[in-house]
Structures are given as C-alpha cells and as structure tokens.
Tab-separated table of N, CA, C and O in Angstrom:
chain	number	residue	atom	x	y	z
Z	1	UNK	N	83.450	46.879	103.780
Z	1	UNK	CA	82.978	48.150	104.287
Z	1	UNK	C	82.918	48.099	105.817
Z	1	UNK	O	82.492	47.121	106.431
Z	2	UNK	N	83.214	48.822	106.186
Z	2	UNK	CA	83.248	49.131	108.051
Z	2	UNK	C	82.488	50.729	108.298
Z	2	UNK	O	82.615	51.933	108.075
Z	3	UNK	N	81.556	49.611	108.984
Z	3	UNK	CA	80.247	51.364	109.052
Z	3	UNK	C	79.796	51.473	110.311
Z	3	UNK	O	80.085	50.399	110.838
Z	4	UNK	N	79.141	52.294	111.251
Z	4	UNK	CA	78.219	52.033	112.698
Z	4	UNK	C	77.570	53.081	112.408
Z	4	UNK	O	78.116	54.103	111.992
Z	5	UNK	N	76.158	52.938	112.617
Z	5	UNK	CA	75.159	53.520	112.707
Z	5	UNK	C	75.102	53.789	114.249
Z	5	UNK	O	75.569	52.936	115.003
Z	6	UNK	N	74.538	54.961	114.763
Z	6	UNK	CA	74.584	55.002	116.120
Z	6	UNK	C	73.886	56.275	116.450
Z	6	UNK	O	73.394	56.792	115.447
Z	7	UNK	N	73.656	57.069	117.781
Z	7	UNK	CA	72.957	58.284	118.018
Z	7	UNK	C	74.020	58.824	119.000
Z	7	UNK	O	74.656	58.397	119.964
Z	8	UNK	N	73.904	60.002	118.269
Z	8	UNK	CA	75.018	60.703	119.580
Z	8	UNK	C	74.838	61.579	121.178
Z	8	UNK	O	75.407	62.119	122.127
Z	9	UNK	N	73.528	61.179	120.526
Z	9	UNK	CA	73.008	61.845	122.300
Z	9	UNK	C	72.925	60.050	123.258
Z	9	UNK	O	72.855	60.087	124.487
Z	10	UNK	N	72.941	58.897	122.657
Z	10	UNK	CA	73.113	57.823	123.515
Z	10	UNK	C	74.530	57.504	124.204
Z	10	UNK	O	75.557	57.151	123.623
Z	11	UNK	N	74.317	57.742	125.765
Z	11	UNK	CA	75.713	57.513	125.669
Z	11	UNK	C	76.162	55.925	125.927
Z	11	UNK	O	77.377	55.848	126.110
Z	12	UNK	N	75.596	54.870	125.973
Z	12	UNK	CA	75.846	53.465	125.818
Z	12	UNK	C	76.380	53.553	124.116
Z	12	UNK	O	76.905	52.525	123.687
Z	13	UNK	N	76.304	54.288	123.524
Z	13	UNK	CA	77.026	53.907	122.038
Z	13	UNK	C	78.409	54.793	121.875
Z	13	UNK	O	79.489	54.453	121.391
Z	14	UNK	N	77.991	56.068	122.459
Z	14	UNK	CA	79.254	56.827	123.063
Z	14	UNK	C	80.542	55.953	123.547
Z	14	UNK	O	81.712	56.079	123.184
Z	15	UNK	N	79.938	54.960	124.545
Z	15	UNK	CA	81.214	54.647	125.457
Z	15	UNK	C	81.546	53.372	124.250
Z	15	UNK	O	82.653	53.653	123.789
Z	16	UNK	N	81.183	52.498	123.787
Z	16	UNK	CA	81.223	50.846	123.136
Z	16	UNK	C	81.978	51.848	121.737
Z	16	UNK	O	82.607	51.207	120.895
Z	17	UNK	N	81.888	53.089	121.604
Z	17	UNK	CA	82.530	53.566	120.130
Z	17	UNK	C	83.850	53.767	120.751
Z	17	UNK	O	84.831	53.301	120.173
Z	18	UNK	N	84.019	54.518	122.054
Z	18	UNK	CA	85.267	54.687	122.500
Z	18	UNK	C	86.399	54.091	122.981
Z	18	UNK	O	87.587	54.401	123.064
Z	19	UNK	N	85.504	52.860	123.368
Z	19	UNK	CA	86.185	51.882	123.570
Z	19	UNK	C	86.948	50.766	122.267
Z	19	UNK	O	87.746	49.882	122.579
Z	20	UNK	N	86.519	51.028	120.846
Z	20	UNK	CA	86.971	50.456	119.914
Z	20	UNK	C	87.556	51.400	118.809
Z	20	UNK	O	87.204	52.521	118.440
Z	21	UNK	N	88.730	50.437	118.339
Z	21	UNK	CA	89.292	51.837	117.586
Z	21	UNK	C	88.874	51.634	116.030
Z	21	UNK	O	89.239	50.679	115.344
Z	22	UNK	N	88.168	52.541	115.660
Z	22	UNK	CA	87.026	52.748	115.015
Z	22	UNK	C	87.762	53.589	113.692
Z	22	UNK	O	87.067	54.331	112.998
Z	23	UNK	N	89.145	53.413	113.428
Z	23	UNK	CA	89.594	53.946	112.751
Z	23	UNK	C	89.393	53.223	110.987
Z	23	UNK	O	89.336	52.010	110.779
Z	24	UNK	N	89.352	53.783	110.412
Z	24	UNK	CA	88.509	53.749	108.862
Z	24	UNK	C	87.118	53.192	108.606
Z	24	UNK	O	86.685	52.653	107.588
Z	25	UNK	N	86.321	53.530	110.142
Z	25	UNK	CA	84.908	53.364	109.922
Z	25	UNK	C	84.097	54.811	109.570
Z	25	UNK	O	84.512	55.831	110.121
Z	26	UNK	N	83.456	54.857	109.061
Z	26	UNK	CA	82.083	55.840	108.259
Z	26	UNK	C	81.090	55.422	109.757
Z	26	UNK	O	80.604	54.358	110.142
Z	27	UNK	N	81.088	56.755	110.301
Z	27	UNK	CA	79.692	56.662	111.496
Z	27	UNK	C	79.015	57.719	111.183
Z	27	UNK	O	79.487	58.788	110.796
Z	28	UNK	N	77.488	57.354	111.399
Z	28	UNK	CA	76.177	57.985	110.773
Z	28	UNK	C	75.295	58.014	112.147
Z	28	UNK	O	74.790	57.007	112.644
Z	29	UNK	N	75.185	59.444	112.723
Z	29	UNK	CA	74.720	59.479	113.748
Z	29	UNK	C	73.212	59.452	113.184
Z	29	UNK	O	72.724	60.263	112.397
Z	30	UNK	N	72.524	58.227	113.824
Z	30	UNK	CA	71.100	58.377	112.709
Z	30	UNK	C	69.395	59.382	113.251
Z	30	UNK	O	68.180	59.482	113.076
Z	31	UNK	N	70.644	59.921	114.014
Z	31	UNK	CA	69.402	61.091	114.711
Z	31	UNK	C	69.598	62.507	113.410
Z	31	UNK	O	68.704	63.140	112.849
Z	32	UNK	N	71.280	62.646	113.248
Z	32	UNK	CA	71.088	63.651	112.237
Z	32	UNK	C	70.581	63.381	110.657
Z	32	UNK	O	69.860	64.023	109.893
Z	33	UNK	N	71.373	62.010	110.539
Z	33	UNK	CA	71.625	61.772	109.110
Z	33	UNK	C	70.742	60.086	109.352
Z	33	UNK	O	71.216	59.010	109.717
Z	34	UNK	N	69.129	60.513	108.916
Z	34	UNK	CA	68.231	59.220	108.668
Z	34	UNK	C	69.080	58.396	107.956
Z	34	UNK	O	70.066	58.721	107.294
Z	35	UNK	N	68.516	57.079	108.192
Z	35	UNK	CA	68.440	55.595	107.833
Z	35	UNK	C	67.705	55.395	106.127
Z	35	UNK	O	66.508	55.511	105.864
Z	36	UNK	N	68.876	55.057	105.097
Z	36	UNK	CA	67.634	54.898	104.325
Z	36	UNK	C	66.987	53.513	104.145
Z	36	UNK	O	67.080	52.537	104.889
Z	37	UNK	N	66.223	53.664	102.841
Z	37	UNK	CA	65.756	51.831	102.595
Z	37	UNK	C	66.775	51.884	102.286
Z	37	UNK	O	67.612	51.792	103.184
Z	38	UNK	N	67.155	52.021	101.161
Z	38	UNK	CA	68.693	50.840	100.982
Z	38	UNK	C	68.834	50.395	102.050
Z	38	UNK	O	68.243	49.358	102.350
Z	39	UNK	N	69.914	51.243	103.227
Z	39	UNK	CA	70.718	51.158	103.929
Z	39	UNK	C	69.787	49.750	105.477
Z	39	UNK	O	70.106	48.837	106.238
Z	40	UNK	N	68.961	50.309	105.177
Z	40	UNK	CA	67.747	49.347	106.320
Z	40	UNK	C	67.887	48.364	105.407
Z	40	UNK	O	68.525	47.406	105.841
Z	41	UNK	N	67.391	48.237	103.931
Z	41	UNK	CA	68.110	46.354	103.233
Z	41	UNK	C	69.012	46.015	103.669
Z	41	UNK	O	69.030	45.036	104.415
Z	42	UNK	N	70.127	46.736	103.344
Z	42	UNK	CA	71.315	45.990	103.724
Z	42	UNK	C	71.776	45.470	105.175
Z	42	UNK	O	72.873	45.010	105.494
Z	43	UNK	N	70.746	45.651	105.885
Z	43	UNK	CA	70.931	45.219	107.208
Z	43	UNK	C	70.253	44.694	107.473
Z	43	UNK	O	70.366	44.218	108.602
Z	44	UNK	N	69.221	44.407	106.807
Z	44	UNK	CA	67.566	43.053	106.663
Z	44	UNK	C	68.519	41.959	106.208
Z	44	UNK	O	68.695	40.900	106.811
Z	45	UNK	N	69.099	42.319	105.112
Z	45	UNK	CA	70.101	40.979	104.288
Z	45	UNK	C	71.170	40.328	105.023
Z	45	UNK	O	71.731	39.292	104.665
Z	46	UNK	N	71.441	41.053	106.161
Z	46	UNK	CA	72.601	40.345	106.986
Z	46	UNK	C	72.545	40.166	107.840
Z	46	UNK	O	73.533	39.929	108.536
Z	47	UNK	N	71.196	40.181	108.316
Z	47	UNK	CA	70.171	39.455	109.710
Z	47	UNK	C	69.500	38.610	109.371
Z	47	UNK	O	69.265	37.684	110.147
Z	48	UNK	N	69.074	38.635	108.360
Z	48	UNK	CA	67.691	38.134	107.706
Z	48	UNK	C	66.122	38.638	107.774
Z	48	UNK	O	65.208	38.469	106.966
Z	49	UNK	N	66.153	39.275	108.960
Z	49	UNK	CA	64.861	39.908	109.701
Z	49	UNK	C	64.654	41.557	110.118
Z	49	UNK	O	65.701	42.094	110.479
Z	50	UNK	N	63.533	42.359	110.113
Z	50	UNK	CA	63.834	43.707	109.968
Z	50	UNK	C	63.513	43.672	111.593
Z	50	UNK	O	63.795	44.674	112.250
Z	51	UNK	N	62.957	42.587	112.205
Z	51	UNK	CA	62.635	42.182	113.799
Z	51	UNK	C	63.673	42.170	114.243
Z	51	UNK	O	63.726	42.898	115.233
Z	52	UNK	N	64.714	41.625	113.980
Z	52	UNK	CA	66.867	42.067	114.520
Z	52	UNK	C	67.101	42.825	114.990
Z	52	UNK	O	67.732	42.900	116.044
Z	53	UNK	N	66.447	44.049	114.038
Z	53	UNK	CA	66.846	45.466	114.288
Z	53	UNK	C	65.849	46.338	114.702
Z	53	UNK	O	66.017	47.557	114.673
Z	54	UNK	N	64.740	45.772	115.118
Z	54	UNK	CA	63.925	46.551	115.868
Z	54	UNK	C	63.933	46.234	117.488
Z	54	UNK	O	63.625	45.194	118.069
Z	55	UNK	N	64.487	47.755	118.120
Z	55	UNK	CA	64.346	48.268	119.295
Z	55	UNK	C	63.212	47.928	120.256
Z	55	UNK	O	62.268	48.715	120.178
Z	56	UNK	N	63.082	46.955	121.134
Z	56	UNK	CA	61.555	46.773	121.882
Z	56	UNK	C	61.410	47.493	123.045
Z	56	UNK	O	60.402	47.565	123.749
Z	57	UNK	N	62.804	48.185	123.254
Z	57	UNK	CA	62.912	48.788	124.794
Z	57	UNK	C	62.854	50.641	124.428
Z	57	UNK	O	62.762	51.532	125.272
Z	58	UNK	N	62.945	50.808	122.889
Z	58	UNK	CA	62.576	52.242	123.188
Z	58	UNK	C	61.090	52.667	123.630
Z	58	UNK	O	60.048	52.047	123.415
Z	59	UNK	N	61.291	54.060	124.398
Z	59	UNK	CA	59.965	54.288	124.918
Z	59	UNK	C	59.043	54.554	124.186
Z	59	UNK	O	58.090	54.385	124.947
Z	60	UNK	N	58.555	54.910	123.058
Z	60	UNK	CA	57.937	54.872	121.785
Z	60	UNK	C	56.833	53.194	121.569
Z	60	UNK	O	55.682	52.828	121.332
Z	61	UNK	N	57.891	52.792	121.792
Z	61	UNK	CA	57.179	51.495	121.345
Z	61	UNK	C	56.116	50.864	122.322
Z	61	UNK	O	55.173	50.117	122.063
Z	62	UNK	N	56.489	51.314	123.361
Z	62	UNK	CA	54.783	51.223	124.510
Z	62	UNK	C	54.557	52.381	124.192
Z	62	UNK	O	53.927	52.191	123.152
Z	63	UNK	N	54.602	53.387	124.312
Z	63	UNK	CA	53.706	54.653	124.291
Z	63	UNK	C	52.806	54.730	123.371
Z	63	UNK	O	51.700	55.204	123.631
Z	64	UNK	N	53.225	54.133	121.754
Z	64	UNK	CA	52.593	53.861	120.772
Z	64	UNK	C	51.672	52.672	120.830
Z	64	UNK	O	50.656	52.718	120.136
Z	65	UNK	N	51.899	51.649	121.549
Z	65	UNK	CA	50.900	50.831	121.823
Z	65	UNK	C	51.106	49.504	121.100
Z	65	UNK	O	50.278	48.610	120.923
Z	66	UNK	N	52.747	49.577	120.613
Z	66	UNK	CA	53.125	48.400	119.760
Z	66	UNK	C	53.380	47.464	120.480
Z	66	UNK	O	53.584	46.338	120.025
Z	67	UNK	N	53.403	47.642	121.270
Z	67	UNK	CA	53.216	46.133	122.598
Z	67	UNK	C	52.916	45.410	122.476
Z	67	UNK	O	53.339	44.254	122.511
Z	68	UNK	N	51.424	46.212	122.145
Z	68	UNK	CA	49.918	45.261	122.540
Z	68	UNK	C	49.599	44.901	120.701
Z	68	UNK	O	48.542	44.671	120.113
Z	69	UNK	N	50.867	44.975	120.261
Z	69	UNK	CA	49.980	44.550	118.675
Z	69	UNK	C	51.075	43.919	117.582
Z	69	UNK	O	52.019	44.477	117.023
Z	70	UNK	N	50.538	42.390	117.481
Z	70	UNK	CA	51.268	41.679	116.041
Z	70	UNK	C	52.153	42.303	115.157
Z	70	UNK	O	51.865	42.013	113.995
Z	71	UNK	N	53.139	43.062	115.255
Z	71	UNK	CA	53.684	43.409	114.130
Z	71	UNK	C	54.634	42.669	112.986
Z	71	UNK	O	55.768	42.345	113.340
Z	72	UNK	N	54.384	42.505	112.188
Z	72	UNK	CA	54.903	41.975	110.649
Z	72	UNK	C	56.047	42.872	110.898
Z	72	UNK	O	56.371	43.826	111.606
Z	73	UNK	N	56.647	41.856	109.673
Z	73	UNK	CA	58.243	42.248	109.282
Z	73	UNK	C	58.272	43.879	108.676
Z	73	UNK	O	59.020	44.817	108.951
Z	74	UNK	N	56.904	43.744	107.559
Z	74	UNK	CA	56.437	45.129	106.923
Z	74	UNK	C	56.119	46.471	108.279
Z	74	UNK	O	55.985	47.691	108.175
Z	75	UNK	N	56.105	46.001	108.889
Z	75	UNK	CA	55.438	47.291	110.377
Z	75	UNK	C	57.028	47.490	110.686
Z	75	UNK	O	57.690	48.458	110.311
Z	76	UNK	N	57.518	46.359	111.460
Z	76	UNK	CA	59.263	46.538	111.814
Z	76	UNK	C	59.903	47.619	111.159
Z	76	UNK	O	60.391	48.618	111.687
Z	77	UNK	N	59.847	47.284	109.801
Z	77	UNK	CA	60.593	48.366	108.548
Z	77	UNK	C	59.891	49.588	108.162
Z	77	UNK	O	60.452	50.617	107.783
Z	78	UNK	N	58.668	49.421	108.276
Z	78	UNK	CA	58.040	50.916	108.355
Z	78	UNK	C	58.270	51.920	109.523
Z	78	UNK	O	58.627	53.095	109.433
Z	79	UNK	N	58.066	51.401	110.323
Z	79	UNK	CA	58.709	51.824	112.014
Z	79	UNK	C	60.001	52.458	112.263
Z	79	UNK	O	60.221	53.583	112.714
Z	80	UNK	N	61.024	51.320	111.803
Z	80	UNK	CA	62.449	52.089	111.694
Z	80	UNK	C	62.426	53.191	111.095
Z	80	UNK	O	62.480	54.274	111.677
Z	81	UNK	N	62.339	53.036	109.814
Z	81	UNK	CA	62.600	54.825	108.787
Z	81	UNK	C	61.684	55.640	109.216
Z	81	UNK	O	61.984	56.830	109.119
Z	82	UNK	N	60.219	55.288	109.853
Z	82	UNK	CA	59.908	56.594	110.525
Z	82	UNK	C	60.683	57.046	111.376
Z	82	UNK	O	60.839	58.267	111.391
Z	83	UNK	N	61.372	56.252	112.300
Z	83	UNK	CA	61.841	56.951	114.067
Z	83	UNK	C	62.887	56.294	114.469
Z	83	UNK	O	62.835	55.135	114.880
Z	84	UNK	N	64.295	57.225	114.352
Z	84	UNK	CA	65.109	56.307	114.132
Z	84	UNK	C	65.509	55.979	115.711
Z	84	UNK	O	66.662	55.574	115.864
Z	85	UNK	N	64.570	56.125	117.074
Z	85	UNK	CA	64.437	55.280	118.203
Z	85	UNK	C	64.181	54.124	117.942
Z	85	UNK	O	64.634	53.489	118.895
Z	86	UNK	N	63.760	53.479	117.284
Z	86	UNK	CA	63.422	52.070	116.771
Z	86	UNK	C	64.184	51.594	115.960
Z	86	UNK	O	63.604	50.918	115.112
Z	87	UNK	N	65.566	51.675	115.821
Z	87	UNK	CA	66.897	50.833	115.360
Z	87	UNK	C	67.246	50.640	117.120
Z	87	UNK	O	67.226	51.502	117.999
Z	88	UNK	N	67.614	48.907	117.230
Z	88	UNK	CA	68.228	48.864	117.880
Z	88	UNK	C	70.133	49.395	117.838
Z	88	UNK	O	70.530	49.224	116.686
Z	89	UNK	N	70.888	49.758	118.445
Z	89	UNK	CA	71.782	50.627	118.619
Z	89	UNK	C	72.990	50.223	119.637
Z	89	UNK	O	72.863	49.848	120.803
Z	90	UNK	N	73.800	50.340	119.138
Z	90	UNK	CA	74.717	50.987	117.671
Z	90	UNK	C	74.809	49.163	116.499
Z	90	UNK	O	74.895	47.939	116.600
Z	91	UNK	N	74.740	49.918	115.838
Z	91	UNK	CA	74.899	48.817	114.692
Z	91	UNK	C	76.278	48.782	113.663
Z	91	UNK	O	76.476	49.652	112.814
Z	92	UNK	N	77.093	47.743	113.873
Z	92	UNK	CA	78.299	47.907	113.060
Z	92	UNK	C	77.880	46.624	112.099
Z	92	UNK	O	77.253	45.578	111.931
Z	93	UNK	N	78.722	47.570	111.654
Z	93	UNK	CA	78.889	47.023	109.681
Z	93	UNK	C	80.589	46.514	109.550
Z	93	UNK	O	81.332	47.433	109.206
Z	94	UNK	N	81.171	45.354	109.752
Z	94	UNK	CA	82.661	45.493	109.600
Z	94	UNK	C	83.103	43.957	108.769
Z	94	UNK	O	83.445	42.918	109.333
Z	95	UNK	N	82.955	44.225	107.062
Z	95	UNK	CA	83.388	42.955	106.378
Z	95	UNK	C	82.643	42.419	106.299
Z	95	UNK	O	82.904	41.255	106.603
Z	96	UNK	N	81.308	42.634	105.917
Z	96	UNK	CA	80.248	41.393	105.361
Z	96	UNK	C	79.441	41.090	106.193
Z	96	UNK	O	78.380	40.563	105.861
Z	97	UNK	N	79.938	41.511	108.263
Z	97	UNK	CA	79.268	41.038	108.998
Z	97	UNK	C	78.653	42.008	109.814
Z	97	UNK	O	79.291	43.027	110.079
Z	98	UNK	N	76.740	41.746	110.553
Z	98	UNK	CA	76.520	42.897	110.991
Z	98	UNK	C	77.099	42.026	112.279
Z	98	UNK	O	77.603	40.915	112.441
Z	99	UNK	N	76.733	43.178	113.114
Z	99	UNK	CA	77.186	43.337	115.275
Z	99	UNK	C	75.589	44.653	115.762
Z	99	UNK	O	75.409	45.870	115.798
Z	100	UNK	N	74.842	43.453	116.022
Z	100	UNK	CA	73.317	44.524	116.580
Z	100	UNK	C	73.150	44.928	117.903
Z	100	UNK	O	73.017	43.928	118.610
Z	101	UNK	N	73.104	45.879	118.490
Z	101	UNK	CA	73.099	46.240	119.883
Z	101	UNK	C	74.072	46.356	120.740
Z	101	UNK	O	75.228	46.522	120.350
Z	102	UNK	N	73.801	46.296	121.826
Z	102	UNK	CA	75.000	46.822	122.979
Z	102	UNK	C	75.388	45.382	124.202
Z	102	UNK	O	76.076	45.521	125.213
Z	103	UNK	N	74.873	44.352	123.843
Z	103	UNK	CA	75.492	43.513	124.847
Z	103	UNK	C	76.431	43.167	124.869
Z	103	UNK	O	76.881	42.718	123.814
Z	104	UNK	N	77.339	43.171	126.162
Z	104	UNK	CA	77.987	42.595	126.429
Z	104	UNK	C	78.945	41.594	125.564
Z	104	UNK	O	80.154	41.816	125.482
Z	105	UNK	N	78.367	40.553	124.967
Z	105	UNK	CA	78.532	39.408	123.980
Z	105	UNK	C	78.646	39.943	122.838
Z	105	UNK	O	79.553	39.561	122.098
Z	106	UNK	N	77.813	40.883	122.459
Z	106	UNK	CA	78.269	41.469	120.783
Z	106	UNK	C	79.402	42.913	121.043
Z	106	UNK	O	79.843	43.664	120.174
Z	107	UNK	N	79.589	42.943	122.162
Z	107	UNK	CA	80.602	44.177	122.032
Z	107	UNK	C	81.957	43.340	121.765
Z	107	UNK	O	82.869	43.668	121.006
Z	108	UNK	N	81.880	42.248	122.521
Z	108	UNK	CA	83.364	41.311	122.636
Z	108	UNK	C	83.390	40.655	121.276
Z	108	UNK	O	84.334	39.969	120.883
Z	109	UNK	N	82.205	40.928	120.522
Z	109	UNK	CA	82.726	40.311	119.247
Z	109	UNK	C	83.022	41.239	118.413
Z	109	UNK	O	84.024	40.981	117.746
Z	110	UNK	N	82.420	42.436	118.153
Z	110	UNK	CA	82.881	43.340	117.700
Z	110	UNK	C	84.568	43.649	117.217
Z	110	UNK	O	85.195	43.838	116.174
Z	111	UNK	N	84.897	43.543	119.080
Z	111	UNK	CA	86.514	43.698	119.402
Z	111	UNK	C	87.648	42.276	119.013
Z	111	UNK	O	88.878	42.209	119.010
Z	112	UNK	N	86.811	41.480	118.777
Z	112	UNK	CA	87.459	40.213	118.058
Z	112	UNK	C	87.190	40.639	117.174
Z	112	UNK	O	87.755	41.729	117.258
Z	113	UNK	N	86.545	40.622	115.981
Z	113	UNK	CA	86.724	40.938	114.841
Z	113	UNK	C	87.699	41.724	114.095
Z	113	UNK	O	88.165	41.533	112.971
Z	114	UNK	N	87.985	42.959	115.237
Z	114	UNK	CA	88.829	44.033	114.999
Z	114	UNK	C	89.962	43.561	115.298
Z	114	UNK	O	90.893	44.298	114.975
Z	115	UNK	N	90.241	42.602	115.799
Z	115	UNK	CA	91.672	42.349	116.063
Z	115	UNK	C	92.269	43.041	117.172
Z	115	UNK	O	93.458	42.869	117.439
C-alpha cells in the first residue's frame, strides 16, 4: 500500500509531495478527511510508539499546557484523533514502511525508496 497522510493548508507537505512522484499513492488531507483508530494503529504498529507520531512543535501543544505534563502513550493517541495538528506531518505509507515528518533525512529516504 502507498498512502500520505498530510494537510493541505501546510505548505512544507505541499512542497516534499511535489517534489515526489506520488503517482499510485491514496493522499488523505487529514484536516478534511480525520485520522481513524484503525488508521492511527496502523501507524503505532510501524513505529512502535503513538509518541513517533506525535507533533511537539504544533502550537496547541503549549497552548494546551502539554508541555508541562507526562503524557502516556494513551494521551499521545487520544490527542491525535482529537486534533489532527498533533500528527506529526506528512506521513507516508510506501510497502510496509512508515517515513514520519519533514526532515531533510526522511525526505531523502522517502525518494530512495521510490526509486
């Protein structure tokens, strides 16, 4: 399966989509079309951690005060499916393997993968 989760008002996922050719991938802009549990398992299962995929730099997450507080794996995953600012972003899905965020290092793997 070849999937990216992503937001289309971000344009750091804008440009890393345009830059790869993204042809027979399924993209789920997850501002229109929420995140479900399933879909949040299946990306716990190929990280191992729902902490992977939680966002520490959206503004939400100080404003809310999660800063200043211990959160469990259970808070991480409750967090995401409330607000889908709290997926880190863009997230590809391509053959078994995830690719989390926008650095540098996971964009170039991304584009290796793809050949």
């Amino acid at each position: 399966m070849r999937k990216v989760y992503y937001l289309s008002t971000c344009d750091t996922c804008k440009r890393i989509m345009k830059s790869l050719n993204l042809d027979g991938f399924t993209q789920q802009d997850i501002k229109t079309e929420s995140i479900t549990e399933s879909q949040l398992e299946e990306m716990k299962n190929l990280t191992g951690s729902y902490e992977a995929l939680f966002s520490k730099v959206a503004r939400k997450y100080r404003a809310l005060g999660l800063n200043e507080q211990q959160l469990s794996e259970s808070d991480f995953k409750k967090h995401i499916l409330e607000e889908y600012t709290f997926l880190k972003r863009p997230v590809f899905l391509i053959d078994g393997e995830i690719f989390i965020g926008n650095s540098k290092k996971t964009v170039a793997a991304i584009a290796e993968k793809l050949g």
